Amino acid sequence: MPEDVATADALDEAKAAGVDGLICIGTDPESSRQAVDLVVALRERELDFGSWATVGLHPHDASLGSAALREVDEQIMAGDRDHPGVIVAVGECGLDYHYDYSPRDAQRLAFEAQIDLAAKHGLTLVVHTRAAWDDTFDILRSAGSPERVVMHCFTGGPVEAKRCLDLGAYLSFSGIVTFKGAPEVRDAAVICPADRLLVETDAPFLAPVPHRGKPNRPAWVAVVGEAVAETRGEKPADLAASSTEATRAAFALG
Ligand SMILES: [Zn+2]
């Protein structure tokens, strides 16, 4: 959301909903640069609001290949030098065999390379995986998963959740938990330990019910949190506190 006015409105609305921070996600070198720029600008202006960025190459864009991965690596090094603490993760990266916008070989190579990047720079790895569980686990195991892994926008059921948790990963739940057709995702949210459970918007995608179909926005992470709390039989305030703490741990926000 690079437009200043839109950002200011979205932030005010988020703060009013009790949201006190955000992580802006990069998906290719261009959007990664925008994410870093946005966070740097927010940090100058919003003193009581936490903001961080990720840089990475999404599986949809994996065919951009090694030149794009080199650029991501350079962005991390430049970030360390110019804006320490702004970039907290590599990703989102991973595999998307549902859309197959990039050839699968290119997706796997880019995923492996970004696992190495996260390890090399001591950053969290943000994983996007769709219709590709087996290859995702194979690659994470063989490449040696980094210390902190977030399975973003978790879409599996309890079986996949357990496999992720066994790898030491965090599960991040999105507006999908509010969709009627996703009971298995709610079942996964029930079995996930509180200290490994995150909530996210995936804005501008996946707006939760009752906003489904609209562009998603940071404020609505509270709607996702309430849905997860209800599913788990917890108070929304407790889920908000535990997921905030888990997010701090998952991204080493300190
Ligand atoms: Zn994603």
PDB file of C-alpha atoms and ligand atoms in Angstrom:
ATOM      1  CA  MET A   1       0.000   0.000   0.000  1.00  0.00           C
ATOM      2  CA  PRO A   2       2.473   2.683  -1.123  1.00  0.00           C
ATOM      3  CA  GLU A   3      -0.047   5.541  -1.319  1.00  0.00           C
ATOM      4  CA  ASP A   4       0.469   7.822   1.668  1.00  0.00           C
ATOM      5  CA  VAL A   5      -3.187   8.579   2.237  1.00  0.00           C
ATOM      6  CA  ALA A   6      -4.284   4.975   1.963  1.00  0.00           C
ATOM      7  CA  THR A   7      -1.534   3.974   4.381  1.00  0.00           C
ATOM      8  CA  ALA A   8      -2.501   6.612   6.922  1.00  0.00           C
ATOM      9  CA  ASP A   9      -6.167   5.584   6.813  1.00  0.00           C
ATOM     10  CA  ALA A  10      -5.320   1.898   7.032  1.00  0.00           C
ATOM     11  CA  LEU A  11      -3.059   2.560  10.012  1.00  0.00           C
ATOM     12  CA  ASP A  12      -5.572   4.668  11.907  1.00  0.00           C
ATOM     13  CA  GLU A  13      -8.196   2.023  11.358  1.00  0.00           C
ATOM     14  CA  ALA A  14      -5.798  -0.716  12.470  1.00  0.00           C
ATOM     15  CA  LYS A  15      -4.844   1.165  15.626  1.00  0.00           C
ATOM     16  CA  ALA A  16      -8.521   1.722  16.422  1.00  0.00           C
ATOM     17  CA  ALA A  17      -8.998  -2.057  16.135  1.00  0.00           C
ATOM     18  CA  GLY A  18      -6.206  -2.641  18.665  1.00  0.00           C
ATOM     19  CA  VAL A  19      -3.505  -3.584  16.166  1.00  0.00           C
ATOM     20  CA  ASP A  20      -0.133  -2.202  17.241  1.00  0.00           C
ATOM     21  CA  GLY A  21       2.189  -3.426  14.504  1.00  0.00           C
ATOM     22  CA  LEU A  22       2.508  -4.931  11.056  1.00  0.00           C
ATOM     23  CA  ILE A  23       4.905  -6.886   8.902  1.00  0.00           C
ATOM     24  CA  CYS A  24       4.877  -5.823   5.257  1.00  0.00           C
ATOM     25  CA  ILE A  25       5.649  -8.683   2.886  1.00  0.00           C
ATOM     26  CA  GLY A  26       7.812  -8.671  -0.226  1.00  0.00           C
ATOM     27  CA  THR A  27       7.200 -11.116  -3.053  1.00  0.00           C
ATOM     28  CA  ASP A  28       9.805 -10.063  -5.640  1.00  0.00           C
ATOM     29  CA  PRO A  29      12.700  -7.575  -5.688  1.00  0.00           C
ATOM     30  CA  GLU A  30      10.424  -4.659  -6.546  1.00  0.00           C
ATOM     31  CA  SER A  31       7.765  -5.279  -3.882  1.00  0.00           C
ATOM     32  CA  SER A  32      10.505  -6.128  -1.375  1.00  0.00           C
ATOM     33  CA  ARG A  33      12.098  -2.745  -1.963  1.00  0.00           C
ATOM     34  CA  GLN A  34       8.681  -1.099  -1.554  1.00  0.00           C
ATOM     35  CA  ALA A  35       8.093  -3.004   1.693  1.00  0.00           C
ATOM     36  CA  VAL A  36      11.410  -1.796   3.122  1.00  0.00           C
ATOM     37  CA  ASP A  37      10.772   1.799   1.976  1.00  0.00           C
ATOM     38  CA  LEU A  38       7.289   1.770   3.484  1.00  0.00           C
ATOM     39  CA  VAL A  39       8.532   0.475   6.820  1.00  0.00           C
ATOM     40  CA  VAL A  40      11.378   2.989   6.934  1.00  0.00           C
ATOM     41  CA  ALA A  41       8.838   5.777   6.311  1.00  0.00           C
ATOM     42  CA  LEU A  42       6.414   4.382   8.894  1.00  0.00           C
ATOM     43  CA  ARG A  43       9.143   4.188  11.518  1.00  0.00           C
ATOM     44  CA  GLU A  44       9.892   7.873  11.074  1.00  0.00           C
ATOM     45  CA  ARG A  45       6.256   8.833  11.422  1.00  0.00           C
ATOM     46  CA  GLU A  46       4.589   6.259  13.658  1.00  0.00           C
ATOM     47  CA  LEU A  47       6.439   6.137  16.928  1.00  0.00           C
ATOM     48  CA  ASP A  48       3.896   4.022  18.787  1.00  0.00           C
ATOM     49  CA  PHE A  49       3.409   1.444  16.043  1.00  0.00           C
ATOM     50  CA  GLY A  50       5.744  -1.461  15.230  1.00  0.00           C
ATOM     51  CA  SER A  51       6.614  -2.080  11.607  1.00  0.00           C
ATOM     52  CA  TRP A  52       8.905  -4.560   9.897  1.00  0.00           C
ATOM     53  CA  ALA A  53       9.490  -5.870   6.372  1.00  0.00           C
ATOM     54  CA  THR A  54      10.292  -9.113   4.613  1.00  0.00           C
ATOM     55  CA  VAL A  55      12.128  -9.529   1.330  1.00  0.00           C
ATOM     56  CA  GLY A  56      11.801 -12.513  -0.939  1.00  0.00           C
ATOM     57  CA  LEU A  57      10.769 -14.185  -4.158  1.00  0.00           C
ATOM     58  CA  HIS A  58       7.292 -15.733  -4.240  1.00  0.00           C
ATOM     59  CA  PRO A  59       6.868 -19.088  -6.029  1.00  0.00           C
ATOM     60  CA  HIS A  60       4.680 -17.296  -8.598  1.00  0.00           C
ATOM     61  CA  ASP A  61       7.742 -15.219  -9.527  1.00  0.00           C
ATOM     62  CA  ALA A  62      10.352 -17.948  -9.122  1.00  0.00           C
ATOM     63  CA  SER A  63      11.071 -17.895 -12.857  1.00  0.00           C
ATOM     64  CA  LEU A  64      12.820 -14.542 -12.290  1.00  0.00           C
ATOM     65  CA  GLY A  65      15.581 -16.853 -11.107  1.00  0.00           C
ATOM     66  CA  SER A  66      19.056 -16.272  -9.746  1.00  0.00           C
ATOM     67  CA  ALA A  67      19.309 -12.585 -10.708  1.00  0.00           C
ATOM     68  CA  ALA A  68      16.257 -11.817  -8.535  1.00  0.00           C
ATOM     69  CA  LEU A  69      17.612 -13.945  -5.702  1.00  0.00           C
ATOM     70  CA  ARG A  70      20.904 -12.071  -5.843  1.00  0.00           C
ATOM     71  CA  GLU A  71      18.968  -8.825  -5.615  1.00  0.00           C
ATOM     72  CA  VAL A  72      17.118 -10.082  -2.536  1.00  0.00           C
ATOM     73  CA  ASP A  73      20.438 -11.016  -0.951  1.00  0.00           C
ATOM     74  CA  GLU A  74      21.778  -7.525  -1.715  1.00  0.00           C
ATOM     75  CA  GLN A  75      18.639  -5.945  -0.241  1.00  0.00           C
ATOM     76  CA  ILE A  76      19.227  -7.806   3.010  1.00  0.00           C
ATOM     77  CA  MET A  77      22.849  -6.650   3.160  1.00  0.00           C
ATOM     78  CA  ALA A  78      21.862  -3.056   2.338  1.00  0.00           C
ATOM     79  CA  GLY A  79      19.116  -3.263   4.982  1.00  0.00           C
ATOM     80  CA  ASP A  80      21.607  -4.447   7.601  1.00  0.00           C
ATOM     81  CA  ARG A  81      23.826  -1.514   6.744  1.00  0.00           C
ATOM     82  CA  ASP A  82      21.260   1.280   6.315  1.00  0.00           C
ATOM     83  CA  HIS A  83      18.216   0.246   8.355  1.00  0.00           C
ATOM     84  CA  PRO A  84      19.144  -2.414  10.906  1.00  0.00           C
ATOM     85  CA  GLY A  85      16.171  -4.306  12.310  1.00  0.00           C
ATOM     86  CA  VAL A  86      13.769  -3.421   9.498  1.00  0.00           C
ATOM     87  CA  ILE A  87      14.072  -6.687   7.530  1.00  0.00           C
ATOM     88  CA  VAL A  88      13.045  -9.599   9.738  1.00  0.00           C
ATOM     89  CA  ALA A  89      12.421 -12.428   7.292  1.00  0.00           C
ATOM     90  CA  VAL A  90      13.095 -13.965   3.909  1.00  0.00           C
ATOM     91  CA  GLY A  91       9.929 -14.690   1.966  1.00  0.00           C
ATOM     92  CA  GLU A  92       7.342 -15.256   1.227  1.00  0.00           C
ATOM     93  CA  CYS A  93       8.894 -18.114  -0.662  1.00  0.00           C
ATOM     94  CA  GLY A  94       7.950 -21.713  -1.263  1.00  0.00           C
ATOM     95  CA  LEU A  95       5.922 -23.777  -3.678  1.00  0.00           C
ATOM     96  CA  ASP A  96       2.598 -23.190  -5.380  1.00  0.00           C
ATOM     97  CA  TYR A  97       1.569 -26.179  -7.473  1.00  0.00           C
ATOM     98  CA  HIS A  98      -2.029 -24.962  -7.569  1.00  0.00           C
ATOM     99  CA  TYR A  99      -1.323 -22.061  -9.908  1.00  0.00           C
ATOM    100  CA  ASP A 100       2.055 -23.203 -11.302  1.00  0.00           C
ATOM    101  CA  TYR A 101       2.772 -19.644 -12.497  1.00  0.00           C
ATOM    102  CA  SER A 102       6.475 -20.564 -12.519  1.00  0.00           C
ATOM    103  CA  PRO A 103       7.873 -23.958 -13.562  1.00  0.00           C
ATOM    104  CA  ARG A 104       8.137 -26.298 -10.579  1.00  0.00           C
ATOM    105  CA  ASP A 105      11.886 -26.744 -11.014  1.00  0.00           C
ATOM    106  CA  ALA A 106      12.344 -22.979 -10.748  1.00  0.00           C
ATOM    107  CA  GLN A 107      10.062 -22.876  -7.686  1.00  0.00           C
ATOM    108  CA  ARG A 108      12.082 -25.559  -5.929  1.00  0.00           C
ATOM    109  CA  LEU A 109      15.409 -23.885  -6.738  1.00  0.00           C
ATOM    110  CA  ALA A 110      14.215 -20.482  -5.528  1.00  0.00           C
ATOM    111  CA  PHE A 111      12.806 -22.024  -2.346  1.00  0.00           C
ATOM    112  CA  GLU A 112      16.083 -23.823  -1.565  1.00  0.00           C
ATOM    113  CA  ALA A 113      18.088 -20.698  -2.262  1.00  0.00           C
ATOM    114  CA  GLN A 114      15.928 -18.660   0.126  1.00  0.00           C
ATOM    115  CA  ILE A 115      16.223 -21.254   2.874  1.00  0.00           C
ATOM    116  CA  ASP A 116      19.987 -20.759   2.557  1.00  0.00           C
ATOM    117  CA  LEU A 117      19.555 -16.968   2.570  1.00  0.00           C
ATOM    118  CA  ALA A 118      17.499 -17.059   5.775  1.00  0.00           C
ATOM    119  CA  ALA A 119      20.103 -19.257   7.448  1.00  0.00           C
ATOM    120  CA  LYS A 120      23.004 -17.140   6.189  1.00  0.00           C
ATOM    121  CA  HIS A 121      21.489 -13.904   7.509  1.00  0.00           C
ATOM    122  CA  GLY A 122      19.883 -15.337  10.644  1.00  0.00           C
ATOM    123  CA  LEU A 123      16.408 -14.331   9.442  1.00  0.00           C
ATOM    124  CA  THR A 124      13.031 -16.014   9.760  1.00  0.00           C
ATOM    125  CA  LEU A 125      11.749 -17.948   6.733  1.00  0.00           C
ATOM    126  CA  VAL A 126       8.175 -17.185   5.612  1.00  0.00           C
ATOM    127  CA  VAL A 127       6.803 -20.123   3.633  1.00  0.00           C
ATOM    128  CA  HIS A 128       3.954 -20.069   1.132  1.00  0.00           C
ATOM    129  CA  THR A 129       2.870 -23.572   0.166  1.00  0.00           C
ATOM    130  CA  ARG A 130      -0.145 -24.600  -1.860  1.00  0.00           C
ATOM    131  CA  ALA A 131      -0.912 -28.087  -3.188  1.00  0.00           C
ATOM    132  CA  ALA A 132       2.718 -28.952  -2.542  1.00  0.00           C
ATOM    133  CA  TRP A 133       2.995 -30.302   1.002  1.00  0.00           C
ATOM    134  CA  ASP A 134       5.256 -33.280   0.286  1.00  0.00           C
ATOM    135  CA  ASP A 135       7.837 -31.311  -1.693  1.00  0.00           C
ATOM    136  CA  THR A 136       7.686 -28.508   0.884  1.00  0.00           C
ATOM    137  CA  PHE A 137       8.555 -30.884   3.723  1.00  0.00           C
ATOM    138  CA  ASP A 138      11.196 -32.699   1.617  1.00  0.00           C
ATOM    139  CA  ILE A 139      12.969 -29.454   0.776  1.00  0.00           C
ATOM    140  CA  LEU A 140      12.744 -28.054   4.317  1.00  0.00           C
ATOM    141  CA  ARG A 141      14.204 -31.265   5.667  1.00  0.00           C
ATOM    142  CA  SER A 142      16.953 -31.707   3.095  1.00  0.00           C
ATOM    143  CA  ALA A 143      17.980 -28.046   2.954  1.00  0.00           C
ATOM    144  CA  GLY A 144      17.983 -27.944   6.753  1.00  0.00           C
ATOM    145  CA  SER A 145      15.194 -25.660   7.921  1.00  0.00           C
ATOM    146  CA  PRO A 146      16.303 -22.344   9.432  1.00  0.00           C
ATOM    147  CA  GLU A 147      15.870 -21.681  13.130  1.00  0.00           C
ATOM    148  CA  ARG A 148      12.556 -19.855  12.701  1.00  0.00           C
ATOM    149  CA  VAL A 149      10.014 -20.883  10.051  1.00  0.00           C
ATOM    150  CA  VAL A 150       6.518 -19.430   9.630  1.00  0.00           C
ATOM    151  CA  MET A 151       4.011 -21.359   7.545  1.00  0.00           C
ATOM    152  CA  HIS A 152       2.123 -18.324   6.298  1.00  0.00           C
ATOM    153  CA  CYS A 153      -1.574 -18.505   5.531  1.00  0.00           C
ATOM    154  CA  PHE A 154      -1.785 -22.068   6.774  1.00  0.00           C
ATOM    155  CA  THR A 155      -4.242 -24.050   4.632  1.00  0.00           C
ATOM    156  CA  GLY A 156      -3.720 -27.608   5.845  1.00  0.00           C
ATOM    157  CA  GLY A 157      -5.540 -29.737   8.378  1.00  0.00           C
ATOM    158  CA  PRO A 158      -4.356 -31.334  11.623  1.00  0.00           C
ATOM    159  CA  VAL A 159      -2.083 -33.828   9.807  1.00  0.00           C
ATOM    160  CA  GLU A 160      -0.141 -31.115   7.979  1.00  0.00           C
ATOM    161  CA  ALA A 161      -0.181 -28.968  11.110  1.00  0.00           C
ATOM    162  CA  LYS A 162       1.515 -31.741  13.084  1.00  0.00           C
ATOM    163  CA  ARG A 163       4.145 -32.196  10.369  1.00  0.00           C
ATOM    164  CA  CYS A 164       4.898 -28.462  10.463  1.00  0.00           C
ATOM    165  CA  LEU A 165       4.979 -28.371  14.260  1.00  0.00           C
ATOM    166  CA  ASP A 166       7.336 -31.378  14.295  1.00  0.00           C
ATOM    167  CA  LEU A 167       9.702 -29.342  12.131  1.00  0.00           C
ATOM    168  CA  GLY A 168       9.545 -26.580  14.741  1.00  0.00           C
ATOM    169  CA  ALA A 169       7.549 -24.223  12.505  1.00  0.00           C
ATOM    170  CA  TYR A 170       4.980 -21.631  13.526  1.00  0.00           C
ATOM    171  CA  LEU A 171       1.507 -21.736  11.946  1.00  0.00           C
ATOM    172  CA  SER A 172      -0.003 -18.465  10.780  1.00  0.00           C
ATOM    173  CA  PHE A 173      -3.770 -18.450  10.296  1.00  0.00           C
ATOM    174  CA  SER A 174      -5.556 -16.069   7.925  1.00  0.00           C
ATOM    175  CA  GLY A 175      -9.166 -15.174   7.082  1.00  0.00           C
ATOM    176  CA  ILE A 176      -9.569 -18.714   5.735  1.00  0.00           C
ATOM    177  CA  VAL A 177     -10.494 -19.753   9.307  1.00  0.00           C
ATOM    178  CA  THR A 178     -13.743 -17.828   8.825  1.00  0.00           C
ATOM    179  CA  PHE A 179     -14.658 -19.572   5.552  1.00  0.00           C
ATOM    180  CA  LYS A 180     -17.426 -22.153   5.757  1.00  0.00           C
ATOM    181  CA  GLY A 181     -15.587 -24.535   3.459  1.00  0.00           C
ATOM    182  CA  ALA A 182     -12.448 -24.765   5.601  1.00  0.00           C
ATOM    183  CA  PRO A 183     -13.281 -26.926   8.652  1.00  0.00           C
ATOM    184  CA  GLU A 184      -9.897 -28.682   8.469  1.00  0.00           C
ATOM    185  CA  VAL A 185      -8.086 -25.363   8.890  1.00  0.00           C
ATOM    186  CA  ARG A 186     -10.153 -24.682  12.024  1.00  0.00           C
ATOM    187  CA  ASP A 187      -9.287 -28.177  13.287  1.00  0.00           C
ATOM    188  CA  ALA A 188      -5.615 -27.333  12.776  1.00  0.00           C
ATOM    189  CA  ALA A 189      -6.054 -24.103  14.737  1.00  0.00           C
ATOM    190  CA  VAL A 190      -7.533 -26.113  17.611  1.00  0.00           C
ATOM    191  CA  ILE A 191      -4.532 -28.436  17.943  1.00  0.00           C
ATOM    192  CA  CYS A 192      -1.838 -25.778  17.461  1.00  0.00           C
ATOM    193  CA  PRO A 193      -0.067 -24.859  20.724  1.00  0.00           C
ATOM    194  CA  ALA A 194      -0.685 -21.203  21.602  1.00  0.00           C
ATOM    195  CA  ASP A 195       3.019 -20.384  21.533  1.00  0.00           C
ATOM    196  CA  ARG A 196       3.236 -21.485  17.874  1.00  0.00           C
ATOM    197  CA  LEU A 197       0.017 -19.855  16.644  1.00  0.00           C
ATOM    198  CA  LEU A 198       0.070 -16.606  14.666  1.00  0.00           C
ATOM    199  CA  VAL A 199      -2.722 -14.672  12.955  1.00  0.00           C
ATOM    200  CA  GLU A 200      -2.343 -12.594   9.808  1.00  0.00           C
ATOM    201  CA  THR A 201      -4.363 -10.824   7.149  1.00  0.00           C
ATOM    202  CA  ASP A 202      -2.451 -11.724   3.954  1.00  0.00           C
ATOM    203  CA  ALA A 203      -3.749  -8.301   2.857  1.00  0.00           C
ATOM    204  CA  PRO A 204      -4.915  -7.437   0.289  1.00  0.00           C
ATOM    205  CA  PHE A 205      -6.079 -11.053  -0.107  1.00  0.00           C
ATOM    206  CA  LEU A 206      -8.375 -13.333   1.893  1.00  0.00           C
ATOM    207  CA  ALA A 207     -10.543 -10.808   3.714  1.00  0.00           C
ATOM    208  CA  PRO A 208     -12.345 -12.619   6.544  1.00  0.00           C
ATOM    209  CA  VAL A 209     -16.115 -13.057   6.787  1.00  0.00           C
ATOM    210  CA  PRO A 210     -18.108 -10.714   6.942  1.00  0.00           C
ATOM    211  CA  HIS A 211     -15.770  -8.715   4.668  1.00  0.00           C
ATOM    212  CA  ARG A 212     -15.098 -11.549   2.248  1.00  0.00           C
ATOM    213  CA  GLY A 213     -14.448 -10.384  -1.330  1.00  0.00           C
ATOM    214  CA  LYS A 214     -13.226  -6.908  -0.343  1.00  0.00           C
ATOM    215  CA  PRO A 215      -9.555  -5.905  -0.362  1.00  0.00           C
ATOM    216  CA  ASN A 216      -8.174  -7.018   2.998  1.00  0.00           C
ATOM    217  CA  ARG A 217      -6.616  -4.524   5.432  1.00  0.00           C
ATOM    218  CA  PRO A 218      -4.501  -4.608   8.596  1.00  0.00           C
ATOM    219  CA  ALA A 219      -7.422  -3.839  10.956  1.00  0.00           C
ATOM    220  CA  TRP A 220      -9.125  -7.082  10.039  1.00  0.00           C
ATOM    221  CA  VAL A 221      -6.444  -9.227  11.636  1.00  0.00           C
ATOM    222  CA  ALA A 222      -8.584  -8.646  14.734  1.00  0.00           C
ATOM    223  CA  VAL A 223     -11.488 -10.398  12.974  1.00  0.00           C
ATOM    224  CA  VAL A 224      -9.222 -13.352  12.196  1.00  0.00           C
ATOM    225  CA  GLY A 225      -8.039 -13.440  15.804  1.00  0.00           C
ATOM    226  CA  GLU A 226     -11.596 -13.451  17.121  1.00  0.00           C
ATOM    227  CA  ALA A 227     -12.496 -16.339  14.811  1.00  0.00           C
ATOM    228  CA  VAL A 228      -9.475 -18.362  15.907  1.00  0.00           C
ATOM    229  CA  ALA A 229     -10.274 -17.635  19.565  1.00  0.00           C
ATOM    230  CA  GLU A 230     -13.870 -18.754  19.119  1.00  0.00           C
ATOM    231  CA  THR A 231     -12.762 -21.961  17.393  1.00  0.00           C
ATOM    232  CA  ARG A 232     -10.353 -22.709  20.245  1.00  0.00           C
ATOM    233  CA  GLY A 233     -12.831 -21.737  22.952  1.00  0.00           C
ATOM    234  CA  GLU A 234     -10.588 -18.926  24.172  1.00  0.00           C
ATOM    235  CA  LYS A 235     -11.183 -15.284  24.979  1.00  0.00           C
ATOM    236  CA  PRO A 236     -10.207 -13.002  22.066  1.00  0.00           C
ATOM    237  CA  ALA A 237      -8.005 -10.962  24.409  1.00  0.00           C
ATOM    238  CA  ASP A 238      -6.072 -14.078  25.444  1.00  0.00           C
ATOM    239  CA  LEU A 239      -5.595 -15.146  21.831  1.00  0.00           C
ATOM    240  CA  ALA A 240      -4.495 -11.610  20.932  1.00  0.00           C
ATOM    241  CA  ALA A 241      -1.891 -11.675  23.700  1.00  0.00           C
ATOM    242  CA  SER A 242      -0.565 -15.163  22.929  1.00  0.00           C
ATOM    243  CA  SER A 243      -0.444 -14.639  19.163  1.00  0.00           C
ATOM    244  CA  THR A 244       1.348 -11.318  19.620  1.00  0.00           C
ATOM    245  CA  GLU A 245       3.932 -13.015  21.805  1.00  0.00           C
ATOM    246  CA  ALA A 246       4.281 -15.894  19.320  1.00  0.00           C
ATOM    247  CA  THR A 247       4.745 -13.402  16.479  1.00  0.00           C
ATOM    248  CA  ARG A 248       7.524 -11.670  18.424  1.00  0.00           C
ATOM    249  CA  ALA A 249       9.241 -15.021  18.894  1.00  0.00           C
ATOM    250  CA  ALA A 250       8.675 -16.177  15.302  1.00  0.00           C
ATOM    251  CA  PHE A 251      10.250 -13.046  13.835  1.00  0.00           C
ATOM    252  CA  ALA A 252      12.701 -12.395  16.706  1.00  0.00           C
ATOM    253  CA  LEU A 253      11.217  -8.920  17.134  1.00  0.00           C
ATOM    254  CA  GLY A 254      12.727  -8.544  20.600  1.00  0.00           C
TER     255      GLY A 254
HETATM  256 ZN    ZN B   1       1.200 -16.494   0.266  1.00  0.00          ZN
END
